[in-house]
Amino acid sequence: MQWFAAPEYWLGRLLVQRMVAAVYLLGFLAAARQFRALIGEHGMLPVPRFLARVPFRQAPGLFQLRYSDRLFAAVAWTGCALSAAVLAGLADLVPLWASMLLWAVLWAGYLSIVNVGQVWYSFGWESLLLEAGFLMAFLGNDEVAPPVLTLWLLRWLVFRVEFGAGLIKLRGDSCWRDLTCLRYHHETQPMPGPLSWFFHHLPDPLHRVEVAANHVTQLLVPVCLFLPQPVAGLAACVIVVTQLWLVASGNFAWLNWLTIALALSAVDTGLLDGLFPLPAPPAHGPAPGWFEGLVIATAAGVAVLSRRPARNLLSRRQVMNRSFNRYHLVNTYGAFGSVNRLRQEVTVEGTDDTEITRHTVWKEYQFRGKPGDVRRLPRQFAPYHLRLDWLMWFAGISPEYARPWFLPFVARLLENDPDTLRLLRVNPFPAAPPTHVRAVLHLYRFTDRHELRATGAWWHRTALHEFLEPTALETLRRTGHGLAVRPAGRRRALRTVPLAPPGRRGREPRTPPAPRPPDQDPTAGGDR
């Protein structure tokens, strides 16, 4: 069937598949390095306990058959090896059926991880990676030209990512409609990057231009993906440039890089040749009949599964980052339907004093990515995903969101658990575990230029109240792992000395308005 093949997209396919393989490599690597502390047999939310109450039909995957930390590590490291091999070009060196099998193994392995990952894997980009990996198997390899139907499925995926994000903004926070959201976003986003301070201090008119450009890119440009070339290719390039802007301004795991990869599927070789002057592969042979049949069946299946995501896009009650099936195929996406005006951070501290008095000296644990030390410039970690740091951001928004895992986290700090401590940047108790751990809720804001020159601090912070009162290991063992956070009306205030003097922006309000709840945030998972 001549209509089936699109040989002019061979370079786009190569770039898309290699970039998606690179993201799979990062996903499996993060799983291998972090799982023992988060979901291992002795982790904060152990997989065996989860599987005891969740049947296969609700969370399909390999670990429903058997779970052990050794098996999980084997799956994660095998996924790393296979992803690296595909990234290096293995899928183009093997027969077509073997190439499809490689992608199927990657998808099934990561699906098994996501479906037991619980809250640690409740991010929209997990479903995006699974949906993208599933479609990669139907892009073929160097034996055949890229199938037209699969290329259209990838455009439909990019459209849902961008258009869904644009609609949720217009329907959500009013600051998107009055073009003021970026007065706050760079400061209050989950994990700022090294340039976020500078983005935050851009002139207000430029912030308004950023918001207006975002609306154009997410609401008008995605429609152009379905127009003839070169319009579709140029629209994809606009999406790529916008995503690179987001890469520079913050840390959003692999969301932006995966969107860039998928957008390149709409760019034909004529536009890409100048940037990637790679030798063309040998002439493609005709696609086998069985492959054509599988692609057509997949396109039909995606069309059927698209009904609910399409209805969601048109609904006034639009939700974002929702998986409508347990295989994470044909999902709905979105980003930042609401923007917090203030940044609240939970800091975790320990002491080796046996008795807690007003003179107790507390030492702070430092995280790798989330703000802590006010003089430390935020680092760039994306596209690598620091799952604990992201969940700590949610904890600052809502103690209820931290209820399942926060006290288990504290218990492991009180034991100096090595797997947990590897997730942190600084452990202030290297020789022996602390006797007590507490958590304090702070109000953070970026310093201005005057404060930065005077103090060397990128952040100014003010302590608000205790998030968790001083807790000993014996207390946790006696009371269990329910999150004993003080009710709102009984929070104990702290006597606070600001770590940097207030600048021209004035003092923070004594009682800040409550941030938006997590279920309105772009990272809130859909059905897990």
Coordinates of C-alpha atoms in Angstrom, one line a residue:
M1 CA 0.0 0.0 0.0
Q2 CA 1.7 3.2 -1.2
W3 CA -0.3 5.4 1.1
F4 CA 1.1 3.5 4.1
A5 CA 4.7 4.7 3.9
A6 CA 6.2 8.2 4.5
P7 CA 9.9 7.8 3.6
E8 CA 10.5 11.5 3.9
Y9 CA 10.2 11.3 7.7
W10 CA 13.1 8.8 8.1
L11 CA 15.3 11.4 10.0
G12 CA 12.4 12.5 12.2
R13 CA 11.8 8.8 13.1
L14 CA 15.5 8.3 14.0
L15 CA 15.6 11.3 16.3
V16 CA 12.3 10.5 17.9
Q17 CA 13.1 6.9 18.7
R18 CA 16.6 7.7 20.0
M19 CA 15.4 10.5 22.2
V20 CA 12.5 8.4 23.6
A21 CA 15.1 5.6 24.3
A22 CA 17.2 8.1 26.2
V23 CA 14.2 9.1 28.3
Y24 CA 13.5 5.4 29.0
L25 CA 17.1 5.0 30.1
L26 CA 16.7 7.9 32.6
G27 CA 13.4 6.5 33.8
F28 CA 14.8 3.0 34.5
L29 CA 18.0 4.5 36.0
A30 CA 16.0 6.6 38.4
A31 CA 14.0 3.6 39.4
A32 CA 17.1 1.5 40.0
R33 CA 18.7 4.1 42.1
Q34 CA 15.8 5.2 44.2
F35 CA 13.4 2.3 44.6
R36 CA 14.8 0.7 47.8
A37 CA 14.1 3.7 49.9
L38 CA 10.8 4.6 48.2
I39 CA 8.9 1.3 47.4
G40 CA 11.3 -1.5 48.3
E41 CA 10.5 -4.3 50.7
H42 CA 11.7 -2.0 53.5
G43 CA 10.8 1.3 51.8
M44 CA 8.4 4.0 52.8
L45 CA 5.6 2.5 50.8
P46 CA 6.5 -1.1 50.3
V47 CA 5.4 -2.8 47.1
P48 CA 4.5 -6.1 48.9
R49 CA 2.0 -4.2 51.1
F50 CA 0.5 -2.5 48.0
L51 CA 0.2 -5.8 46.0
A52 CA -1.6 -7.4 49.0
R53 CA -4.6 -5.1 48.5
V54 CA -4.4 -4.3 44.7
P55 CA -5.3 -7.1 42.2
F56 CA -3.8 -7.6 38.8
R57 CA -6.7 -6.0 36.9
Q58 CA -6.0 -2.7 38.7
A59 CA -2.3 -2.7 38.4
P60 CA -1.1 -5.1 35.7
G61 CA 2.5 -5.9 35.6
L62 CA 5.3 -8.4 36.2
F63 CA 5.4 -7.8 39.9
Q64 CA 1.9 -9.1 40.4
L65 CA 3.4 -12.6 39.8
R66 CA 6.2 -12.2 42.3
Y67 CA 8.0 -9.3 44.0
S68 CA 11.4 -9.0 45.5
D69 CA 13.9 -6.2 45.6
R70 CA 16.3 -8.3 43.7
L71 CA 13.7 -8.8 40.9
F72 CA 12.9 -5.1 40.8
A73 CA 16.6 -4.2 40.5
A74 CA 16.9 -6.8 37.7
V75 CA 14.0 -5.3 35.8
A76 CA 15.3 -1.7 36.3
W77 CA 18.9 -2.5 35.3
T78 CA 17.8 -4.6 32.4
G79 CA 15.6 -1.7 31.2
C80 CA 18.7 0.5 31.4
A81 CA 20.7 -1.9 29.3
L82 CA 18.0 -2.3 26.7
S83 CA 17.3 1.4 26.5
A84 CA 21.0 2.2 26.1
A85 CA 21.2 -0.5 23.3
V86 CA 18.2 1.1 21.5
L87 CA 19.7 4.5 21.9
A88 CA 22.9 3.2 20.3
G89 CA 21.0 1.9 17.3
L90 CA 20.3 -1.7 18.1
A91 CA 16.6 -1.5 17.0
D92 CA 17.8 -0.6 13.5
L93 CA 20.2 -3.5 13.2
V94 CA 17.8 -6.3 14.1
P95 CA 14.8 -7.5 12.1
L96 CA 11.6 -5.5 12.2
W97 CA 9.9 -8.0 14.6
A98 CA 12.8 -7.9 17.0
S99 CA 12.8 -4.1 16.9
M100 CA 9.2 -4.1 17.9
L101 CA 9.9 -6.7 20.6
L102 CA 12.6 -4.4 22.1
W103 CA 10.1 -1.6 22.4
A104 CA 7.5 -3.9 23.8
V105 CA 9.9 -5.1 26.5
L106 CA 10.8 -1.6 27.5
W107 CA 7.1 -0.6 27.7
A108 CA 6.1 -3.6 29.7
G109 CA 9.0 -3.3 32.1
Y110 CA 8.3 0.4 32.8
L111 CA 4.6 -0.3 33.0
S112 CA 5.3 -2.9 35.7
I113 CA 7.3 -0.2 37.7
V114 CA 4.7 2.6 37.3
N115 CA 1.8 0.4 38.4
V116 CA 3.4 -0.5 41.7
G117 CA 5.1 3.0 42.2
Q118 CA 2.1 4.4 44.0
V119 CA 2.3 8.1 44.8
W120 CA 6.0 8.3 43.8
Y121 CA 5.0 7.5 40.2
S122 CA 1.8 9.6 40.1
F123 CA 3.2 12.1 37.6
G124 CA 1.7 12.8 34.2
W125 CA 5.0 12.3 32.4
E126 CA 5.0 8.6 33.5
S127 CA 1.9 8.0 31.4
L128 CA 3.4 10.1 28.6
L129 CA 6.5 8.0 28.5
L130 CA 4.5 4.8 28.4
E131 CA 2.2 6.0 25.7
A132 CA 5.2 7.2 23.6
G133 CA 7.1 4.0 24.1
F134 CA 4.1 1.9 23.0
L135 CA 3.8 3.9 19.8
M136 CA 7.6 3.6 19.1
A137 CA 7.1 -0.1 18.3
F138 CA 4.8 0.9 15.4
L139 CA 7.2 3.4 13.9
G140 CA 9.3 0.5 12.5
N141 CA 13.0 0.6 11.9
D142 CA 15.4 1.0 8.9
E143 CA 13.8 -2.0 7.2
V144 CA 10.6 0.0 6.4
A145 CA 9.6 3.6 5.8
P146 CA 7.8 5.3 8.8
P147 CA 4.1 4.5 8.6
V148 CA 1.8 7.4 8.0
L149 CA -0.7 6.3 10.5
T150 CA 1.8 6.1 13.3
L151 CA 3.1 9.6 12.5
W152 CA -0.5 10.9 12.8
L153 CA -0.9 9.1 16.1
L154 CA 2.2 10.9 17.4
R155 CA 0.8 14.2 16.2
W156 CA -2.4 13.4 18.1
L157 CA -0.4 12.7 21.2
V158 CA 1.6 16.0 20.9
F159 CA -1.8 17.8 20.4
R160 CA -3.2 16.3 23.5
V161 CA -0.1 17.3 25.6
E162 CA -0.1 20.9 24.3
F163 CA -3.8 21.7 23.8
G164 CA -4.8 20.0 27.1
A165 CA -2.2 22.2 28.9
G166 CA -3.5 25.3 27.2
L167 CA -7.2 24.6 27.9
I168 CA -6.5 23.8 31.6
K169 CA -4.8 27.1 32.1
L170 CA -7.7 29.1 30.5
R171 CA -10.2 27.2 32.6
G172 CA -8.2 27.2 35.7
D173 CA -6.3 30.0 37.4
S174 CA -7.4 33.6 36.6
C175 CA -3.8 34.7 36.4
W176 CA -3.5 32.9 33.1
R177 CA -6.3 35.0 31.7
D178 CA -5.0 38.3 33.0
L179 CA -1.4 37.4 31.9
T180 CA 0.1 37.6 35.4
C181 CA 0.9 34.0 36.3
L182 CA 4.7 34.3 35.6
R183 CA 5.0 36.9 38.3
Y184 CA 4.8 33.9 40.6
H185 CA 5.5 30.7 38.7
H186 CA 9.3 30.8 38.4
E187 CA 9.5 31.3 42.2
T188 CA 6.8 28.8 43.2
Q189 CA 7.3 26.0 40.7
P190 CA 8.0 22.6 42.2
M191 CA 11.8 22.6 41.6
P192 CA 13.5 25.8 40.4
G193 CA 16.6 25.5 38.2
P194 CA 19.8 27.6 38.1
L195 CA 18.2 30.2 35.9
S196 CA 14.8 30.4 37.6
W197 CA 16.0 33.4 39.8
F198 CA 16.8 35.3 36.7
F199 CA 13.6 34.4 34.9
H200 CA 11.7 35.5 38.0
H201 CA 13.3 39.0 37.9
L202 CA 12.5 39.6 34.2
P203 CA 10.4 42.8 33.7
D204 CA 6.7 42.4 34.2
P205 CA 5.9 43.3 30.6
L206 CA 8.1 40.4 29.4
H207 CA 6.3 38.1 31.8
R208 CA 3.0 39.1 30.2
V209 CA 4.5 38.4 26.8
E210 CA 5.6 35.0 28.0
V211 CA 2.1 34.1 29.1
A212 CA 0.5 35.4 25.9
A213 CA 3.1 33.4 23.8
N214 CA 2.3 30.3 25.9
H215 CA -1.4 30.6 25.0
V216 CA -0.5 30.9 21.3
T217 CA 1.8 27.9 21.4
Q218 CA -0.5 25.7 23.3
L219 CA -3.9 26.6 21.8
L220 CA -3.2 27.7 18.2
V221 CA 0.1 26.0 17.2
P222 CA -1.0 22.4 18.0
V223 CA -3.9 22.7 15.5
C224 CA -1.3 23.4 12.8
L225 CA 0.3 20.0 13.3
F226 CA -2.6 18.6 11.3
L227 CA -2.0 20.9 8.3
P228 CA 0.1 20.1 5.2
Q229 CA 3.9 20.7 5.2
P230 CA 5.7 22.9 5.7
V231 CA 3.1 24.3 8.1
A232 CA 3.1 21.2 10.3
G233 CA 6.9 21.1 10.5
L234 CA 7.1 24.8 11.4
A235 CA 4.4 24.3 14.1
A236 CA 6.5 21.5 15.6
C237 CA 9.6 23.7 15.6
V238 CA 7.7 26.4 17.5
I239 CA 6.7 23.7 20.1
V240 CA 10.4 22.6 20.3
V241 CA 11.6 26.2 20.9
T242 CA 8.9 26.8 23.6
Q243 CA 9.9 23.5 25.4
L244 CA 13.5 24.6 25.4
W245 CA 12.5 27.8 27.1
L246 CA 10.8 25.7 29.8
V247 CA 13.9 23.5 30.1
A248 CA 16.0 26.6 30.8
S249 CA 13.5 28.0 33.4
G250 CA 13.0 25.0 35.6
N251 CA 13.2 21.3 36.4
F252 CA 10.3 19.3 35.1
A253 CA 11.9 15.8 34.9
W254 CA 11.7 14.6 31.3
L255 CA 8.3 16.2 30.4
N256 CA 9.9 18.9 28.2
W257 CA 12.4 16.6 26.5
L258 CA 9.9 14.0 25.7
T259 CA 7.5 16.6 24.2
I260 CA 10.4 17.8 22.1
A261 CA 11.1 14.3 20.9
L262 CA 7.5 13.7 20.0
A263 CA 7.1 17.0 18.2
L264 CA 10.0 16.1 15.9
S265 CA 7.8 13.4 14.4
A266 CA 6.0 16.1 12.5
V267 CA 9.1 17.5 10.9
D268 CA 10.1 16.1 7.6
T269 CA 13.7 15.5 6.5
G270 CA 13.8 18.6 4.4
L271 CA 13.6 20.8 7.6
L272 CA 15.9 18.6 9.7
D273 CA 18.7 18.1 7.2
G274 CA 20.4 21.4 8.0
L275 CA 20.5 20.7 11.7
F276 CA 21.3 16.9 11.5
P277 CA 23.3 16.2 8.4
L278 CA 23.1 12.4 8.7
P279 CA 23.6 9.9 5.9
A280 CA 20.3 8.6 4.6
P281 CA 19.6 4.8 5.1
P282 CA 19.4 2.4 2.2
A283 CA 16.1 2.5 0.3
H284 CA 13.3 1.1 2.4
G285 CA 11.7 -2.1 1.4
P286 CA 7.9 -2.6 1.4
A287 CA 6.4 -3.1 4.8
P288 CA 5.3 -6.7 5.5
G289 CA 1.6 -7.4 5.5
W290 CA 1.6 -8.4 9.2
F291 CA 3.2 -5.1 10.1
E292 CA 0.7 -3.1 8.1
G293 CA -2.1 -5.0 9.8
L294 CA -0.7 -4.3 13.3
V295 CA -0.3 -0.6 12.5
I296 CA -3.9 -0.3 11.2
A297 CA -5.2 -2.2 14.2
T298 CA -3.3 0.1 16.6
A299 CA -4.6 3.2 14.9
A300 CA -8.2 1.9 15.2
G301 CA -7.6 1.0 18.8
V302 CA -6.2 4.5 19.6
A303 CA -9.2 6.0 17.8
V304 CA -11.6 4.1 20.1
L305 CA -9.6 4.9 23.2
S306 CA -9.5 8.6 22.2
R307 CA -13.2 9.1 22.9
R308 CA -12.7 9.8 26.7
P309 CA -9.6 12.1 26.3
A310 CA -11.4 14.0 23.5
R311 CA -14.5 14.5 25.7
N312 CA -12.3 15.6 28.5
L313 CA -10.7 18.3 26.3
L314 CA -14.2 19.6 25.5
S315 CA -15.5 19.4 29.1
R316 CA -15.8 22.4 31.4
R317 CA -14.7 20.0 34.1
Q318 CA -11.5 19.1 32.3
V319 CA -9.0 17.0 34.4
M320 CA -5.4 16.8 33.6
N321 CA -2.9 13.9 33.6
R322 CA -5.5 11.2 33.8
S323 CA -5.0 7.6 32.6
F324 CA -8.3 6.1 31.6
N325 CA -6.9 2.6 31.5
R326 CA -4.3 0.7 33.5
Y327 CA -2.0 0.3 30.5
H328 CA -1.6 4.1 30.3
L329 CA -2.5 4.3 26.6
V330 CA -4.2 7.4 25.1
N331 CA -4.2 9.6 28.2
T332 CA -5.2 13.1 28.9
Y333 CA -2.5 15.7 29.8
G334 CA -2.1 19.2 31.2
A335 CA 0.2 21.5 33.1
F336 CA -0.2 24.1 35.8
G337 CA -3.9 24.7 35.8
S338 CA -3.2 26.7 39.0
V339 CA -0.2 28.6 40.1
N340 CA 0.7 29.2 43.8
R341 CA 1.4 32.8 44.8
L342 CA 3.6 31.8 47.7
R343 CA 6.2 29.1 48.2
Q344 CA 5.9 26.9 51.3
E345 CA 8.8 24.5 51.9
V346 CA 9.0 21.7 54.5
T347 CA 12.5 21.6 56.0
V348 CA 13.6 18.5 58.0
E349 CA 15.9 18.8 61.0
G350 CA 17.4 16.5 63.6
T351 CA 19.2 16.7 66.9
D352 CA 21.3 14.4 69.0
D353 CA 20.0 15.9 72.3
T354 CA 18.3 13.3 74.5
E355 CA 15.9 16.0 75.9
I356 CA 14.2 18.7 73.9
T357 CA 14.5 22.1 75.4
R358 CA 14.3 25.7 74.1
H359 CA 18.1 25.5 73.8
T360 CA 18.2 22.4 71.6
V361 CA 20.4 22.8 68.5
W362 CA 18.7 21.5 65.3
K363 CA 20.7 20.5 62.2
E364 CA 19.0 20.6 58.8
Y365 CA 19.0 17.8 56.3
Q366 CA 19.7 19.1 52.8
F367 CA 17.9 17.7 49.7
R368 CA 19.5 17.4 46.3
G369 CA 17.1 19.5 44.3
K370 CA 14.4 21.2 46.4
P371 CA 15.3 24.6 48.1
G372 CA 16.9 24.3 51.4
D373 CA 20.1 26.3 52.1
V374 CA 19.3 29.9 51.1
R375 CA 22.7 30.5 49.7
R376 CA 22.7 27.5 47.4
L377 CA 21.8 28.3 43.8
P378 CA 19.2 25.8 42.6
R379 CA 20.7 23.1 40.4
Q380 CA 19.7 21.6 37.1
F381 CA 18.6 17.9 37.5
A382 CA 16.0 17.5 34.7
P383 CA 15.6 15.3 32.8
Y384 CA 16.6 13.1 35.7
H385 CA 13.7 12.8 38.2
L386 CA 14.2 13.4 41.9
R387 CA 11.0 11.8 43.2
L388 CA 11.4 12.5 47.0
D389 CA 12.2 16.2 46.3
W390 CA 9.0 16.5 44.2
L391 CA 6.9 14.9 46.8
M392 CA 8.4 17.3 49.4
W393 CA 7.0 20.2 47.4
F394 CA 3.5 18.6 47.6
A395 CA 4.0 18.2 51.4
G396 CA 4.5 22.0 51.7
I397 CA 1.2 22.5 49.9
S398 CA -0.9 19.9 51.9
P399 CA 0.1 17.8 54.9
E400 CA -2.6 15.4 53.9
Y401 CA -0.7 14.6 50.7
A402 CA 2.3 13.5 52.7
R403 CA 0.3 11.3 55.1
P404 CA 1.2 7.9 53.6
W405 CA 4.9 8.4 53.4
F406 CA 6.3 11.3 55.6
L407 CA 6.5 9.5 58.9
P408 CA 8.0 6.4 57.3
F409 CA 10.6 8.8 55.9
V410 CA 11.2 10.3 59.3
A411 CA 11.6 6.9 60.8
R412 CA 14.3 6.0 58.3
L413 CA 16.2 9.2 59.1
L414 CA 16.0 8.2 62.8
E415 CA 17.7 4.9 61.8
N416 CA 20.2 6.5 59.5
D417 CA 18.9 4.2 56.8
P418 CA 21.6 4.2 54.0
D419 CA 19.1 3.8 51.2
T420 CA 17.1 6.8 52.3
L421 CA 20.2 8.9 53.1
R422 CA 21.4 8.3 49.5
L423 CA 18.4 10.3 48.3
L424 CA 19.7 13.4 50.3
R425 CA 22.6 15.7 49.6
V426 CA 23.6 16.3 53.2
N427 CA 23.2 14.1 56.3
P428 CA 24.1 16.1 59.4
F429 CA 24.5 12.9 61.5
P430 CA 27.1 10.8 59.7
A431 CA 28.4 9.0 62.8
A432 CA 25.2 8.1 64.6
P433 CA 21.5 8.7 64.0
P434 CA 19.7 11.6 65.6
T435 CA 17.6 11.1 68.7
H436 CA 14.8 13.3 67.4
V437 CA 13.6 14.7 64.0
R438 CA 11.2 17.5 63.4
A439 CA 9.9 19.3 60.3
V440 CA 9.2 23.0 60.0
L441 CA 7.2 24.8 57.4
H442 CA 9.0 27.8 55.9
L443 CA 7.9 30.6 53.6
Y444 CA 10.5 31.0 50.8
R445 CA 10.9 33.7 48.3
F446 CA 13.6 34.7 45.9
T447 CA 15.8 37.6 47.1
D448 CA 16.0 40.6 44.9
R449 CA 19.3 41.9 43.4
H450 CA 20.0 44.1 46.4
E451 CA 19.6 41.3 48.9
L452 CA 21.7 38.9 46.7
R453 CA 24.6 41.4 46.6
A454 CA 24.3 42.1 50.4
T455 CA 23.9 38.5 51.7
G456 CA 24.9 36.1 48.9
A457 CA 21.5 34.4 49.4
W458 CA 19.3 33.4 46.5
W459 CA 16.4 32.8 48.9
H460 CA 14.9 34.5 51.8
R461 CA 12.9 32.3 54.2
T462 CA 10.8 32.8 57.3
A463 CA 9.7 30.0 59.6
L464 CA 5.9 29.7 59.9
H465 CA 5.2 26.8 62.3
E466 CA 6.0 23.2 63.0
F467 CA 4.9 20.7 60.4
L468 CA 5.9 17.8 62.6
E469 CA 6.7 18.1 66.3
P470 CA 10.0 16.6 67.6
T471 CA 9.7 12.9 67.2
A472 CA 11.8 10.0 68.5
L473 CA 12.0 6.5 66.9
E474 CA 10.4 4.9 70.0
T475 CA 7.4 7.2 69.5
L476 CA 7.0 6.2 65.9
R477 CA 7.2 2.5 66.8
R478 CA 4.6 2.9 69.5
T479 CA 2.1 5.0 67.6
G480 CA 2.6 3.7 64.0
H481 CA 3.1 5.6 60.8
G482 CA 0.1 7.9 60.7
L483 CA 1.2 11.5 60.0
A484 CA 0.7 13.3 63.3
V485 CA 0.7 16.8 61.9
R486 CA -0.9 19.4 64.2
P487 CA -4.4 20.6 63.1
A488 CA -4.5 24.0 61.6
G489 CA -5.8 25.7 64.7
R490 CA -3.2 24.2 67.1
R491 CA 0.0 24.7 65.2
R492 CA 2.8 25.9 67.4
A493 CA 4.5 29.0 66.2
L494 CA 8.3 29.3 66.2
R495 CA 10.4 32.2 67.3
T496 CA 12.1 33.0 64.0
V497 CA 15.1 35.0 63.0
P498 CA 15.1 35.4 59.2
L499 CA 18.1 34.0 57.5
A500 CA 18.4 37.0 55.2
P501 CA 17.1 40.5 55.9
P502 CA 13.9 41.6 54.1
G503 CA 14.6 43.7 51.1
R504 CA 12.6 46.1 49.0
R505 CA 9.8 43.7 48.4
G506 CA 8.7 44.1 52.0
R507 CA 8.0 41.7 54.8
E508 CA 6.0 38.5 54.1
P509 CA 2.5 38.3 55.4
R510 CA 2.3 36.7 58.9
T511 CA -0.4 34.2 57.7
P512 CA 0.0 33.4 54.0
P513 CA -2.9 32.4 51.9
A514 CA -3.2 28.6 51.4
P515 CA -1.7 27.3 48.2
R516 CA -3.7 25.3 45.7
P517 CA -4.4 21.7 46.6
P518 CA -2.3 19.0 44.9
D519 CA -5.1 17.6 42.9
Q520 CA -5.1 20.8 40.8
D521 CA -1.4 20.6 40.0
P522 CA 0.0 19.3 36.8
T523 CA 1.9 16.5 38.5
A524 CA -1.1 15.1 40.3
G525 CA -1.6 11.6 39.0
G526 CA -4.7 10.5 37.3
D527 CA -6.0 7.2 38.4
R528 CA -3.4 5.9 40.9

